[in-house]
Coordinates of C-alpha atoms and ligand atoms in Angstrom, one line a residue:
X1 CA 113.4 71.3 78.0
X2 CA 114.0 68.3 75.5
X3 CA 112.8 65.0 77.1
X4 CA 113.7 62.1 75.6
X5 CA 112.8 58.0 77.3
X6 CA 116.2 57.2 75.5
X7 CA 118.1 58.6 78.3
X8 CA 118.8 56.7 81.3
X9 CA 118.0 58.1 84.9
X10 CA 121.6 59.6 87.0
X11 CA 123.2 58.3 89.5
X12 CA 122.2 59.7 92.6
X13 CA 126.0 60.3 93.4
X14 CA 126.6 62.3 90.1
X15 CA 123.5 64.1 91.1
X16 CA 124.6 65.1 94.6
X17 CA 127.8 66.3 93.5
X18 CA 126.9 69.0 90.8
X19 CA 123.9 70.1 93.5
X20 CA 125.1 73.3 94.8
X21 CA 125.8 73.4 98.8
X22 CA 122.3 74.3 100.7
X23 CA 121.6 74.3 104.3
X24 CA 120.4 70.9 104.2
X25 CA 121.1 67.9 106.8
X26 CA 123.0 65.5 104.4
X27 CA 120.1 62.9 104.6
X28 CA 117.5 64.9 103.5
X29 CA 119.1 66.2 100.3
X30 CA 119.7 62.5 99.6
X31 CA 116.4 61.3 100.2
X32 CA 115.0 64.6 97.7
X33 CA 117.3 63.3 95.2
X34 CA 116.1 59.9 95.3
X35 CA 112.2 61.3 95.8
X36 CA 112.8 63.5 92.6
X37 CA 114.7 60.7 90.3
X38 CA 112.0 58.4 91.4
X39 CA 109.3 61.2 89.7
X40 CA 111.1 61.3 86.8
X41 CA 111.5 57.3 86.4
X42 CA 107.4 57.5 87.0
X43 CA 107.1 60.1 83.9
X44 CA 108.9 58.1 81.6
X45 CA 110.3 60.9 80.3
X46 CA 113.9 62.1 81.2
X47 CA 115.2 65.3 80.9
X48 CA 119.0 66.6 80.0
X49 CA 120.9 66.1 83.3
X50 CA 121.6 70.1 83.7
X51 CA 117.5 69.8 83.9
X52 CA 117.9 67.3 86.2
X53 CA 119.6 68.9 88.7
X54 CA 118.2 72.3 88.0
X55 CA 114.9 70.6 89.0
X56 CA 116.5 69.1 92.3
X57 CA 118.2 72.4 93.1
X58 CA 114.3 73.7 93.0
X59 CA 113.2 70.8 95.2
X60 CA 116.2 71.7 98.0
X61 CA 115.6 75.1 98.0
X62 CA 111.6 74.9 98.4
X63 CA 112.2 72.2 101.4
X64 CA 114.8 75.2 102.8
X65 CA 112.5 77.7 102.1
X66 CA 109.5 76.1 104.8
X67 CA 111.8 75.1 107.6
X68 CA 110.2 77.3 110.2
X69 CA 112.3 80.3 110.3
X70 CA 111.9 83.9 111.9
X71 CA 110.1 86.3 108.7
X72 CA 109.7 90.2 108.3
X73 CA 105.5 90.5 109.3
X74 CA 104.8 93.7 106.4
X75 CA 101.2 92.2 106.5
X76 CA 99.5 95.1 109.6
X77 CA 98.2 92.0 110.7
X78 CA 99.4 92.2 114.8
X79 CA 98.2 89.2 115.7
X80 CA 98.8 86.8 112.2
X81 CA 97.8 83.4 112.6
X82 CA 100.0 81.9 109.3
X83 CA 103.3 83.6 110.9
X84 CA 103.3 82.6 114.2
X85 CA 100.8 84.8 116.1
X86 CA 102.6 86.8 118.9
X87 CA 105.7 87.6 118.8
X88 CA 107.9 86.9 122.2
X89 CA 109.4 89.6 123.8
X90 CA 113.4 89.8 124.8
X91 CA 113.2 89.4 128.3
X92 CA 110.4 86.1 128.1
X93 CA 112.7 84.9 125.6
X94 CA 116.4 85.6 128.1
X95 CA 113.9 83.4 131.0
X96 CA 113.4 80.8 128.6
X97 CA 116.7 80.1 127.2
X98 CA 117.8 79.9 130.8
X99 CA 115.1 77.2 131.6
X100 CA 115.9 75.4 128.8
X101 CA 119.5 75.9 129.2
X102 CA 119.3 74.3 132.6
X103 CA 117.6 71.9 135.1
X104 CA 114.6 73.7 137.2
X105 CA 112.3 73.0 139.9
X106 CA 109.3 72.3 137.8
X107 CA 107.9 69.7 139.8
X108 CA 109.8 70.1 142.8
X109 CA 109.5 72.0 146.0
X110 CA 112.4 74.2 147.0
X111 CA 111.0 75.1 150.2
X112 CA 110.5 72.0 151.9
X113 CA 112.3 69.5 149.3
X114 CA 109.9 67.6 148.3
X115 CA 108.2 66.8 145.4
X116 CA 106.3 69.9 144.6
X117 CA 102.9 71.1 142.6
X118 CA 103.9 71.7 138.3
X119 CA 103.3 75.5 137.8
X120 CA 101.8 76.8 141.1
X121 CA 103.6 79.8 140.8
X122 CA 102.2 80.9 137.3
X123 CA 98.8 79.4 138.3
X124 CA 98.6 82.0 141.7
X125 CA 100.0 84.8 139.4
X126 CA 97.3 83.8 136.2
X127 CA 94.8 84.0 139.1
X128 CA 95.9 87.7 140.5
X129 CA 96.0 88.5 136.7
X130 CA 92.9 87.4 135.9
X131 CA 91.2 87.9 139.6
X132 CA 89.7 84.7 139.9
X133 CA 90.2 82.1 142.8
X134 CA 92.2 79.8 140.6
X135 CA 93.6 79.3 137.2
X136 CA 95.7 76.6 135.2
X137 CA 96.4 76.5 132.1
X138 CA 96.7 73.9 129.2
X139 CA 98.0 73.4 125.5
X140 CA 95.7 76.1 124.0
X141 CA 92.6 77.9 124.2
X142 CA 90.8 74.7 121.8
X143 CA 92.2 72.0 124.5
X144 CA 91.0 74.1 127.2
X145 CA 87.6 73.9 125.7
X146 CA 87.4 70.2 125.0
X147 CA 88.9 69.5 128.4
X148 CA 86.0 72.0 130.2
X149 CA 83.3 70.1 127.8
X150 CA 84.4 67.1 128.3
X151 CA 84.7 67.0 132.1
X152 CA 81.2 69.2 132.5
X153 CA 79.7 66.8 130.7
X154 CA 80.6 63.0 131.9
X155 CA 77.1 62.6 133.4
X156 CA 74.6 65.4 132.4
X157 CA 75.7 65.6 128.1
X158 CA 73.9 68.8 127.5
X159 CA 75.7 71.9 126.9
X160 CA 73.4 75.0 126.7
X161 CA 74.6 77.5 124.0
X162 CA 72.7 80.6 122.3
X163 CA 72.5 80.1 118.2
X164 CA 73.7 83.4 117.9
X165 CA 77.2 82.2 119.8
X166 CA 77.8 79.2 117.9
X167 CA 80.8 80.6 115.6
X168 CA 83.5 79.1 113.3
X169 CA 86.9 80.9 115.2
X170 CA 89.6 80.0 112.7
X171 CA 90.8 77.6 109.8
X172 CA 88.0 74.4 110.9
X173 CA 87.6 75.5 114.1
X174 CA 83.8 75.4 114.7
X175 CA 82.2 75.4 118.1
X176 CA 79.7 73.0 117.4
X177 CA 82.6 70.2 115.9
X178 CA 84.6 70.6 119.4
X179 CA 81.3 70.2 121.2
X180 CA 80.9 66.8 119.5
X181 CA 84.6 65.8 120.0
X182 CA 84.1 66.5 123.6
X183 CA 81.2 63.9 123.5
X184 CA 78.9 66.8 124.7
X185 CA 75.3 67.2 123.1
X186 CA 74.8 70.7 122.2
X187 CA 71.0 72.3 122.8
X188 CA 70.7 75.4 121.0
X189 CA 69.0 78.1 122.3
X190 CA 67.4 81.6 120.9
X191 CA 68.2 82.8 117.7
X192 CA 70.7 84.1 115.2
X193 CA 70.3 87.7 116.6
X194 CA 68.2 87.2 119.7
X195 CA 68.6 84.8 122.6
X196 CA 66.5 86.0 126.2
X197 CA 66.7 84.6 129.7
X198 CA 63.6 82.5 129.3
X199 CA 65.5 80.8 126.6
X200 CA 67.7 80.0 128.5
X201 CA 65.8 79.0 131.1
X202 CA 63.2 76.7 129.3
X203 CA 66.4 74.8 127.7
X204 CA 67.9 74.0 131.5
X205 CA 66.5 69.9 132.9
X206 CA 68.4 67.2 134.8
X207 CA 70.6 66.6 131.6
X208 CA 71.9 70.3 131.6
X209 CA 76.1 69.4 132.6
X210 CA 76.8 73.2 131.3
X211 CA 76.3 76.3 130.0
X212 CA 78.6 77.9 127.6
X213 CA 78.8 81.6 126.3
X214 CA 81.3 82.3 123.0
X215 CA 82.3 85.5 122.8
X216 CA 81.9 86.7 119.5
X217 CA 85.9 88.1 118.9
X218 CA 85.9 87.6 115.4
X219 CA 82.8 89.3 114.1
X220 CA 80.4 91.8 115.4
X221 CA 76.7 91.9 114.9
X222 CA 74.6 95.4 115.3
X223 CA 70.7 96.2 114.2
X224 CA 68.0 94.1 116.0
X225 CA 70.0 92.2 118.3
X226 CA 69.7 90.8 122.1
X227 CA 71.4 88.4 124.4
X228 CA 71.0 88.9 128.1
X229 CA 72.8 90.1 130.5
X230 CA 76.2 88.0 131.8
X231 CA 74.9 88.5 135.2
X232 CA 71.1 87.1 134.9
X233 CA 72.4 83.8 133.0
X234 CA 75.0 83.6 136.2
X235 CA 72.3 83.9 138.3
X236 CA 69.9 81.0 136.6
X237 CA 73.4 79.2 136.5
X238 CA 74.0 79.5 139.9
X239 CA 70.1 78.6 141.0
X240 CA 70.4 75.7 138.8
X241 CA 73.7 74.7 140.1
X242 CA 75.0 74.0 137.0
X243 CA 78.6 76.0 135.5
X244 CA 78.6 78.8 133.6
X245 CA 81.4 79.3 131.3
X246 CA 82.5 81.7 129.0
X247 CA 84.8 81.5 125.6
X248 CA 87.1 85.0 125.5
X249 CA 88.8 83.2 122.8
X250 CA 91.6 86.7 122.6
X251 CA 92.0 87.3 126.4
X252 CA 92.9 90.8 126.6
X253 CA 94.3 91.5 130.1
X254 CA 95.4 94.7 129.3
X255 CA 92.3 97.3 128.7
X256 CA 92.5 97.5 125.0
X257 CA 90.4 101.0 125.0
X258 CA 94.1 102.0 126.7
X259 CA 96.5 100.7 124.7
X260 CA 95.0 102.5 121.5
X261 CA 92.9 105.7 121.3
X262 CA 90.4 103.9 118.6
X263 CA 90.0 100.7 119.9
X264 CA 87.0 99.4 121.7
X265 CA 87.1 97.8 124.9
X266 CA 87.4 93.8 124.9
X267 CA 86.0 92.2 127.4
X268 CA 88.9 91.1 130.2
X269 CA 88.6 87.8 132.3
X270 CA 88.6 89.9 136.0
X271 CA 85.4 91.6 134.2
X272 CA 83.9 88.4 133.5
X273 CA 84.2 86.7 136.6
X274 CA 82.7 89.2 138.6
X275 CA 79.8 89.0 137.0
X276 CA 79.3 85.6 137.6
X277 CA 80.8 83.5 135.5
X278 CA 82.1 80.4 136.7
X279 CA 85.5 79.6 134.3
X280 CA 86.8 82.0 131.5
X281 CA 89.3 80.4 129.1
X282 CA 91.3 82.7 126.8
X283 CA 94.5 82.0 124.7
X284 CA 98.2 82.7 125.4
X285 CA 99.1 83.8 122.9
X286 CA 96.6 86.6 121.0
X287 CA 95.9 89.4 122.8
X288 CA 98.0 88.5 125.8
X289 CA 100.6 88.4 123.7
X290 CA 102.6 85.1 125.1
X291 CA 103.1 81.8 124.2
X292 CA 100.7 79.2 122.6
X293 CA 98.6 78.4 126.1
X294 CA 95.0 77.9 126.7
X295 CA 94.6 79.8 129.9
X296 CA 91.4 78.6 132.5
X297 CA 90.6 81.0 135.4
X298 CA 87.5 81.4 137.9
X299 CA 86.3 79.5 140.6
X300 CA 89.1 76.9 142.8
X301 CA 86.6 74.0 143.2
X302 CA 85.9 74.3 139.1
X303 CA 89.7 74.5 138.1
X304 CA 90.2 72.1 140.8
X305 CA 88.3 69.6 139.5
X306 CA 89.2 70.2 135.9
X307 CA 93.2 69.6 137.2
X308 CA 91.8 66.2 138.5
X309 CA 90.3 64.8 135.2
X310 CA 92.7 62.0 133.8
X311 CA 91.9 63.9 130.5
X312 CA 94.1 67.3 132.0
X313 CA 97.4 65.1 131.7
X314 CA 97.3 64.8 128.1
X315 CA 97.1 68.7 127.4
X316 CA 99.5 70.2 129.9
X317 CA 102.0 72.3 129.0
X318 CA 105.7 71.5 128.6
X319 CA 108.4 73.7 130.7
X320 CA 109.2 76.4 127.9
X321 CA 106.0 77.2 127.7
X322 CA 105.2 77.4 131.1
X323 CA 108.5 79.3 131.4
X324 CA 107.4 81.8 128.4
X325 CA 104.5 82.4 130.8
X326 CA 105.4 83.2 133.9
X327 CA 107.6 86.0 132.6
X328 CA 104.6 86.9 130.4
X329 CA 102.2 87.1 133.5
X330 CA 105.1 88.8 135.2
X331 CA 105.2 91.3 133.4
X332 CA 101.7 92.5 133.1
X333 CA 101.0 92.1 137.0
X334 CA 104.5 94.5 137.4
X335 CA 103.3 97.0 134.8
X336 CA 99.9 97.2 134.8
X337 CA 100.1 101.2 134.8
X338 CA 102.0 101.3 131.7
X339 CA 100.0 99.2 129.1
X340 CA 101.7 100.3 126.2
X341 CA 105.0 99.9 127.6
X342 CA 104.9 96.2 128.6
X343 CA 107.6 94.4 126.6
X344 CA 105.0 92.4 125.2
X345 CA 105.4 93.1 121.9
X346 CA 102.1 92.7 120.5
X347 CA 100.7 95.2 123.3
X348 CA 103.7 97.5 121.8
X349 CA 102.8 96.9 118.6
X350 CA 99.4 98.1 119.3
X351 CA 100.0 101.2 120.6
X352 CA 102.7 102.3 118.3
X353 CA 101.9 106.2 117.3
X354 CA 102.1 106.4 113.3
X355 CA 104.1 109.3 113.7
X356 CA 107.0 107.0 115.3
X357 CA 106.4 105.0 112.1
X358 CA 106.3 107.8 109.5
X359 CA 109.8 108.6 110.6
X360 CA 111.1 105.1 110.1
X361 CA 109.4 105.1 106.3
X362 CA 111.1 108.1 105.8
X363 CA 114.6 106.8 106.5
X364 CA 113.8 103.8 104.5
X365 CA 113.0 105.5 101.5
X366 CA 116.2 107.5 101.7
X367 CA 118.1 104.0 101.6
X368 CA 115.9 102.9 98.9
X369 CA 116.4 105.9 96.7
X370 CA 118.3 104.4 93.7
X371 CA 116.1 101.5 93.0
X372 CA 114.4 101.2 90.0
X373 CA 111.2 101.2 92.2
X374 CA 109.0 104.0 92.6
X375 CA 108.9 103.6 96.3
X376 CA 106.7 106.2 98.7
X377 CA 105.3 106.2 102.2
X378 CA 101.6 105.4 102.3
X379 CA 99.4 105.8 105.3
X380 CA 97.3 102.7 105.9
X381 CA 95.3 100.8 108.4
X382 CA 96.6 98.0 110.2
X383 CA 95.0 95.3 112.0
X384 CA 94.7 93.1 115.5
X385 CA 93.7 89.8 113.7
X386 CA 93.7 87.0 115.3
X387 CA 90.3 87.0 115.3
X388 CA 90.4 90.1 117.7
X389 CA 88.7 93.1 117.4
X390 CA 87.8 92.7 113.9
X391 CA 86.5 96.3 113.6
X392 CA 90.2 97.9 114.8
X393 CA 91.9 99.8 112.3
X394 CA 95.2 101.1 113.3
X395 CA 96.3 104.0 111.2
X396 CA 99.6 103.1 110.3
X397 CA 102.2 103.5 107.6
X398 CA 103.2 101.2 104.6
X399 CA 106.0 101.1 102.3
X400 CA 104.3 101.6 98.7
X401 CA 106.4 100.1 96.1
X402 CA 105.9 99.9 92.1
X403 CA 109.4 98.2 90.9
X404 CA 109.8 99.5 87.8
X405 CA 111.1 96.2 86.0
X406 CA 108.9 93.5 87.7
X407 CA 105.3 93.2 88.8
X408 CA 104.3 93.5 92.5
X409 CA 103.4 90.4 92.7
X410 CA 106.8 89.1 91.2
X411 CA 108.5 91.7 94.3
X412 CA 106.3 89.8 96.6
X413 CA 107.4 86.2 95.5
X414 CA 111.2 87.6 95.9
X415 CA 111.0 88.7 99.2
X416 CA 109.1 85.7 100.2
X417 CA 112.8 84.2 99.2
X418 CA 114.3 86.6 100.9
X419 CA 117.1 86.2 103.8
X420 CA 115.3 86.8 106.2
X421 CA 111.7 86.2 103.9
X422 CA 109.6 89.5 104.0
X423 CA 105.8 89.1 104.0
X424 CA 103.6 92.3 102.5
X425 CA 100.5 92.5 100.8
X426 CA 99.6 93.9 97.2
X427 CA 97.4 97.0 96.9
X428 CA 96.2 98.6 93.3
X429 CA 98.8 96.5 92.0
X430 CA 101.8 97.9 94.7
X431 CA 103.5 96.0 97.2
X432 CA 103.0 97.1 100.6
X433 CA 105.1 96.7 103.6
X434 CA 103.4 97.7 106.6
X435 CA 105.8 99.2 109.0
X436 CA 103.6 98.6 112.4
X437 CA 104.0 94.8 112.4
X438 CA 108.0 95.3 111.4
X439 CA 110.3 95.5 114.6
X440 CA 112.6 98.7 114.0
X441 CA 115.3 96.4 114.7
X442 CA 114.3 94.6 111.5
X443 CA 114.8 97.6 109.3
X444 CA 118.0 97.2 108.3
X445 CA 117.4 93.6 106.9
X446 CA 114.2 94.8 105.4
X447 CA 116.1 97.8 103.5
X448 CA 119.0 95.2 102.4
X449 CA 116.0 92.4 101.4
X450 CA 114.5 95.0 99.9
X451 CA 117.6 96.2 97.7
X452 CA 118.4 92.8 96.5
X453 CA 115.2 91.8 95.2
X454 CA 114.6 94.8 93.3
X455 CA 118.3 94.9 91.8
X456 CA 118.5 93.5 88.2
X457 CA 121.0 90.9 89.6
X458 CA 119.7 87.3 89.0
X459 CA 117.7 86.2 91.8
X460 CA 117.4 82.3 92.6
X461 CA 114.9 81.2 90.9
X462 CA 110.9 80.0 92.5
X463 CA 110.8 77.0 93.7
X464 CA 109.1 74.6 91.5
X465 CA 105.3 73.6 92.8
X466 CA 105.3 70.5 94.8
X467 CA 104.6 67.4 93.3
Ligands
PLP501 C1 91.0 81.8 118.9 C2 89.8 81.3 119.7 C3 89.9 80.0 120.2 C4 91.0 79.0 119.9 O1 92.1 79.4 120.6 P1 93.5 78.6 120.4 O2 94.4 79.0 121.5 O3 94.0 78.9 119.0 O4 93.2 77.1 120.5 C5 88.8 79.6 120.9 N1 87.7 80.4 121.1 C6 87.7 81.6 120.7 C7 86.4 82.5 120.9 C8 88.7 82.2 119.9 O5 88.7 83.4 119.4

């Protein structure tokens, strides 16, 4: 592209009107107009006004390209943190357009017309579900945390924690960094491998306001390693008088040994609790497969008093969400003899047989026969994720595709621009499209995604990088 500082910068107007139509609010294709004629008045250096607009035309369609919109998962990743963890299944979603849709009785009491308590329904069902006394639940699994921390530890600071259980979970999620925006102080105790009773015992004094067990869900350490039992730290907890809690972090509450013939079991909240522990918190929205939710079960005078802190207000849940639960919690305690056959999608997902998913490949590939591809079905080995079970593999099937006329990655970058976008993952150089995480519903669109960004047709073109 010629640049010269001769020419002058274009109207805004004369740039809005040779912009092609995008789905755009008015104002914001406006205000990337002004934000990219602004860059180029910064360079100094101004191109042709065809470049001008190509390079606006780039901007609109990258700002289209990350509204939040539904994508095809081809990753094997179940439980995918970047797209949206678990999907919601069709009848959570019917109870929460109807919620939405309408006024409820959130905070009011049907039975006697008063004003009522804000989710005692799912609370009692969490409970049954989880078989503890009590449960509430709160933004997330990390709020849960800080809010248990935090109220624990008002006037004794310490929280007791082995050095083998002090884990990074996700992107900056580190247990020690939320023990320190609680306020709390943490005292390690034990080892990297090895943590015993006495440890545990030796760390306990009149500053002790907790003890916390992490469970390790997204790694997995074998060779010389120890931790005692759940039930003896309960029991120095309980002599001590000071709570024990315990991190699930995926809350399965489904057995997961069920749900697929290679999986080990994950440790469930009901398990948990009857060994002593005094609160389990788990999130809504891995394993259990609902909405975004930190879920807090165990003992009523604990949740109690955790539903009493001033702090509680400022992570509750909104409505929806407590909607999207209910029907989620529903729907385990109804079905709790047919694990893989919950409607909770990511329990589905998980229990898929790959011979169900062989089939679909096969029809694909028959759709995709003319492209200039060389397209085959692969077998593969899916994932949980989510920081779940990181030792699962799920055998499963892939579309394997070598485009004849582009690289894989180049594939990959089209169907990332796709309608819907498709998200795969490259292997010796082939793009893959994992058929376990891909609804069959979703084939169709992924056959037709498929077609278009292999066909020699001109493709809009990638969004330039962001300034
Ligand atoms: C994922 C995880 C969390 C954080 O849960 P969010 O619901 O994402 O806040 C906390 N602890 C453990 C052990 C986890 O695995």
């Amino acid at each position: 592209m010629s640049a010269s500082p001769l020419r002058s910068i274009p109207a805004v107007d004369k740039v809005l009107q040779a912009l092609e139509p995008v789905r755009l609010p008015r104002p914001a294709v406006v205000a990337l107009v002004r934000r990219e004629l602004a860059a180029l008045r910064r360079a100094r250096s101004i191109p042709p006004f065809e470049d001008v607009v190509a390079r606006v035309g780039q901007a609109l369609r990258r700002r289209v390209l990350s509204r939040l919109q539904p994508v095809i998962n081809g990753t094997g990743v179940v439980i995918h943190t970047n797209l949206g963890r678990a999907p919601l299944g069709s009848s959570v979603v019917d109870a929460l357009a109807d919620l939405a849709l309408h006024y409820n009785n959130l905070e009011f009491d049907l039975a006697d017309g008063h004003r009522g308590g804000r989710a005692s329904y799912l609370e009692e069902h969490l409970a049954l579900l989880c078989r503890g006394e009590a449960a509430t639940v709160v933004n997330n699994c990390a709020a849960a945390l800080i809010l248990i921390l935090r109220h624990f530890t008002a006037s004794k600071p310490e929280v007791i924690i082995s050095r083998g259980e002090l884990v990074q979970i996700g992107g900056g999620f580190r247990i020690p960094d939320i023990l320190e925006t609680a306020g709390a102080q943490l005292k390690e105790v034990g080892t990297t491998n090895k943590t015993t009773l006495d440890d545990y015992g030796r760390a306990v004094s009149p500053r002790t306001g907790l003890i916390l067990k992490v469970h390790r869900s997204n790694f997995f350490m074998s060779g010389f390693v120890a931790s005692p039992p759940t039930e003896e730290i309960a029991a120095l907890a309980r002599r001590k008088k000071i709570p024990l809690v315990e991190d699930l972090g995926s809350g399965a509450v489904v057995a997961t040994d069920r749900l697929a013939a290679r999986l080990s079991h994950e440790p469930m909240p009901g398990e948990v609790l009857k060994k002593g522990v005094d609160l389990v918190c788990f999130s809504g929205d891995k394993l259990m497969g609902g909405p975004q939710a930190g879920i807090i079960a165990g003992r009523a005078r604990r949740v109690a008093g955790l539903k009493k802190d001033p702090f509680f207000r400022a992570l509750r849940c909104d409505k929806l969400i407590l909607g999207a639960l209910q029907a989620t919690v529903d729907l385990y305690l109804s079905r709790a003899d047919t694990p893989g056959d919950l409607a909770v999608p990511v329990a589905e997902m998980i229990s898929l047989q790959p011979d169900a998913l062989a089939a679909r490949a096969e029809a694909l590939l028959r759709e995709l026969k003319d492209l200039p591809a060389v397209c085959r079905a692969v077998e593969t080995l899916a994932q949980i994720g989510g920081g779940t079970l990181p030792q699962a593999e799920l055998p499963s099937v892939a579309l394997d595709i070598k485009p004849a006329q582009m690289a894989a990655s180049e594939l990959g970058a089209r169907l990332r621009r796709g309608d819907p976008p498709v998200v795969g993952y490259i292997s010796g150089g082939r793009f893959r499209v994992d058929l376990r995480t891909v609804f069959p519903r979703q084939d169709a669109d992924l056959a037709r995604c498929l077609r278009r960004a292999l066909s020699p047709a001109p493709f809009p073109e990638p969004p330039s990088e962001s300034p």
